[in-house]
């Protein structure tokens, strides 16, 4: 019978076991594996960071393009509205100018008519005109004294 414990090596603590890596070697292997995993994670994180950065730059460029387009549209609409207001104001000013000119001519004609009528009345009734002027002057004098 061949028994591992019956041989002369029975007192050997490593008897019956296969020789494996030492604890120090296992710790070194674990350290190396952990370092490799950390590098892999760092590379993955760096790649993700670059991808996020590229996406942020792309999004910022898109937003800038959209903002530029919107500003251009607002400028165009504002220019159109300003032009519409300008033409409306010009038209209204022309109407007011025309109305004022018509009113001025009518008033001027009426003043000429009144002047001619007054001159004719004074020539036809000089005594009444002089007495009326004296009466009005007397009333103004009384009012001014008080």
CSV table of C-alpha atoms in Angstrom, one decimal:
chain,number,residue,atom,x,y,z
A,1,UNK,CA,0.0,0.0,0.0
A,2,UNK,CA,1.3,3.2,-0.9
A,3,UNK,CA,0.2,5.9,1.3
A,4,UNK,CA,1.6,9.4,1.3
A,5,UNK,CA,1.6,9.4,5.0
A,6,UNK,CA,3.3,6.1,5.5
A,7,UNK,CA,6.5,7.1,3.7
A,8,UNK,CA,9.5,8.7,5.3
A,9,UNK,CA,8.1,12.0,4.3
A,10,UNK,CA,5.3,11.7,6.7
A,11,UNK,CA,6.6,14.5,8.8
A,12,UNK,CA,7.1,16.9,5.9
A,13,UNK,CA,4.3,19.6,6.0
A,14,UNK,CA,4.2,19.9,2.3
A,15,UNK,CA,3.9,16.2,1.7
A,16,UNK,CA,1.0,15.3,-0.5
A,17,UNK,CA,0.6,18.8,-1.9
A,18,UNK,CA,1.8,20.0,-5.3
A,19,UNK,CA,4.2,22.8,-5.2
A,20,UNK,CA,2.4,26.0,-6.1
A,21,UNK,CA,3.2,29.6,-6.2
A,22,UNK,CA,4.3,31.3,-3.1
A,23,UNK,CA,2.2,33.8,-1.3
A,24,UNK,CA,4.6,36.6,-2.4
A,25,UNK,CA,4.3,35.5,-6.0
A,26,UNK,CA,0.4,35.4,-5.6
A,27,UNK,CA,0.5,39.0,-4.2
A,28,UNK,CA,2.7,40.2,-7.0
A,29,UNK,CA,0.3,38.6,-9.5
A,30,UNK,CA,-2.7,40.3,-7.9
A,31,UNK,CA,-0.9,43.6,-7.9
A,32,UNK,CA,0.0,43.2,-11.5
A,33,UNK,CA,-3.6,42.3,-12.4
A,34,UNK,CA,-5.0,45.2,-10.3
A,35,UNK,CA,-2.6,47.6,-12.1
A,36,UNK,CA,-3.6,46.2,-15.5
A,37,UNK,CA,-7.2,46.6,-14.6
A,38,UNK,CA,-6.6,50.2,-13.3
A,39,UNK,CA,-4.9,51.0,-16.6
A,40,UNK,CA,-7.7,49.5,-18.6
A,41,UNK,CA,-10.2,51.5,-16.5
A,42,UNK,CA,-8.1,54.7,-16.9
A,43,UNK,CA,-7.9,54.2,-20.7
A,44,UNK,CA,-11.7,53.5,-20.9
A,45,UNK,CA,-12.3,56.7,-18.8
A,46,UNK,CA,-10.0,58.7,-21.0
A,47,UNK,CA,-11.8,57.4,-24.1
A,48,UNK,CA,-15.1,58.3,-22.6
A,49,UNK,CA,-13.9,61.7,-21.6
A,50,UNK,CA,-12.7,62.4,-25.1
A,51,UNK,CA,-16.0,61.2,-26.5
A,52,UNK,CA,-17.9,63.4,-24.1
A,53,UNK,CA,-15.6,66.3,-25.0
A,54,UNK,CA,-16.2,65.8,-28.7
A,55,UNK,CA,-19.9,65.5,-28.2
A,56,UNK,CA,-19.9,68.8,-26.1
A,57,UNK,CA,-17.9,70.6,-28.8
A,58,UNK,CA,-20.3,69.3,-31.5
A,59,UNK,CA,-23.3,70.4,-29.4
A,60,UNK,CA,-21.8,73.8,-28.7
A,61,UNK,CA,-21.1,74.3,-32.4
A,62,UNK,CA,-24.7,73.3,-33.3
A,63,UNK,CA,-26.1,75.7,-30.7
A,64,UNK,CA,-23.9,78.5,-32.0
A,65,UNK,CA,-25.1,77.8,-35.6
A,66,UNK,CA,-28.7,77.8,-34.4
A,67,UNK,CA,-28.3,81.0,-32.5
A,68,UNK,CA,-26.6,82.7,-35.5
A,69,UNK,CA,-29.5,81.6,-37.7
A,70,UNK,CA,-32.1,82.8,-35.2
A,71,UNK,CA,-30.3,86.1,-34.8
A,72,UNK,CA,-30.3,86.5,-38.6
A,73,UNK,CA,-34.0,85.7,-38.8
A,74,UNK,CA,-34.7,88.3,-36.0
A,75,UNK,CA,-32.7,90.9,-37.8
A,76,UNK,CA,-34.5,90.3,-41.1
A,77,UNK,CA,-37.9,90.4,-39.4
A,78,UNK,CA,-36.9,93.6,-37.5
A,79,UNK,CA,-35.7,95.2,-40.7
A,80,UNK,CA,-39.0,94.3,-42.5
A,81,UNK,CA,-41.1,95.8,-39.6
A,82,UNK,CA,-38.9,98.9,-39.5
A,83,UNK,CA,-39.4,99.4,-43.2
A,84,UNK,CA,-43.2,98.9,-42.8
A,85,UNK,CA,-43.3,101.5,-40.0
A,86,UNK,CA,-41.2,103.9,-42.0
A,87,UNK,CA,-43.5,103.7,-45.1
A,88,UNK,CA,-46.6,104.0,-42.9
A,89,UNK,CA,-45.1,107.0,-41.1
A,90,UNK,CA,-44.1,108.6,-44.4
A,91,UNK,CA,-47.6,108.1,-45.8
A,92,UNK,CA,-49.2,109.6,-42.7
A,93,UNK,CA,-46.8,112.6,-42.7
A,94,UNK,CA,-47.7,113.2,-46.4
A,95,UNK,CA,-51.4,113.0,-45.6
A,96,UNK,CA,-51.0,115.5,-42.7
A,97,UNK,CA,-48.8,117.8,-44.8
A,98,UNK,CA,-51.5,117.8,-47.5
A,99,UNK,CA,-54.3,118.4,-45.0
A,100,UNK,CA,-52.3,121.3,-43.4
A,101,UNK,CA,-51.6,122.8,-46.8
A,102,UNK,CA,-55.2,122.6,-47.8
A,103,UNK,CA,-56.3,124.1,-44.5
A,104,UNK,CA,-53.7,126.9,-44.9
A,105,UNK,CA,-55.0,127.8,-48.3
A,106,UNK,CA,-58.6,127.8,-47.2
A,107,UNK,CA,-57.8,130.0,-44.2
A,108,UNK,CA,-55.8,132.4,-46.4
A,109,UNK,CA,-58.6,132.6,-48.9
A,110,UNK,CA,-61.1,133.3,-46.1
A,111,UNK,CA,-58.8,136.0,-44.6
A,112,UNK,CA,-58.6,137.7,-48.0
A,113,UNK,CA,-62.4,137.6,-48.3
A,114,UNK,CA,-62.9,139.1,-44.9
A,115,UNK,CA,-60.3,141.8,-45.6
A,116,UNK,CA,-62.0,142.7,-48.9
A,117,UNK,CA,-65.5,142.7,-47.3
A,118,UNK,CA,-64.2,144.8,-44.4
A,119,UNK,CA,-62.7,147.4,-46.7
A,120,UNK,CA,-65.9,147.5,-48.8
A,121,UNK,CA,-68.0,148.1,-45.6
A,122,UNK,CA,-65.7,150.8,-44.4
A,123,UNK,CA,-65.8,152.6,-47.8
A,124,UNK,CA,-69.6,152.4,-47.9
A,125,UNK,CA,-70.1,153.4,-44.2
A,126,UNK,CA,-67.2,155.5,-43.0
A,127,UNK,CA,-69.0,157.2,-40.2
A,128,UNK,CA,-70.3,154.0,-38.6
A,129,UNK,CA,-66.8,152.5,-38.9
A,130,UNK,CA,-65.1,155.5,-37.1
A,131,UNK,CA,-67.8,155.6,-34.4
A,132,UNK,CA,-67.5,151.8,-33.9
A,133,UNK,CA,-63.7,152.1,-33.6
A,134,UNK,CA,-64.0,154.9,-31.0
A,135,UNK,CA,-66.5,152.8,-29.0
A,136,UNK,CA,-64.3,149.8,-29.0
A,137,UNK,CA,-61.3,151.9,-28.0
A,138,UNK,CA,-63.2,153.5,-25.2
A,139,UNK,CA,-64.2,150.1,-23.8
A,140,UNK,CA,-60.7,148.8,-24.0
A,141,UNK,CA,-59.5,152.0,-22.2
A,142,UNK,CA,-62.0,151.4,-19.3
A,143,UNK,CA,-61.0,147.8,-19.0
A,144,UNK,CA,-57.3,148.6,-18.9
A,145,UNK,CA,-57.7,151.2,-16.2
A,146,UNK,CA,-59.3,148.8,-13.8
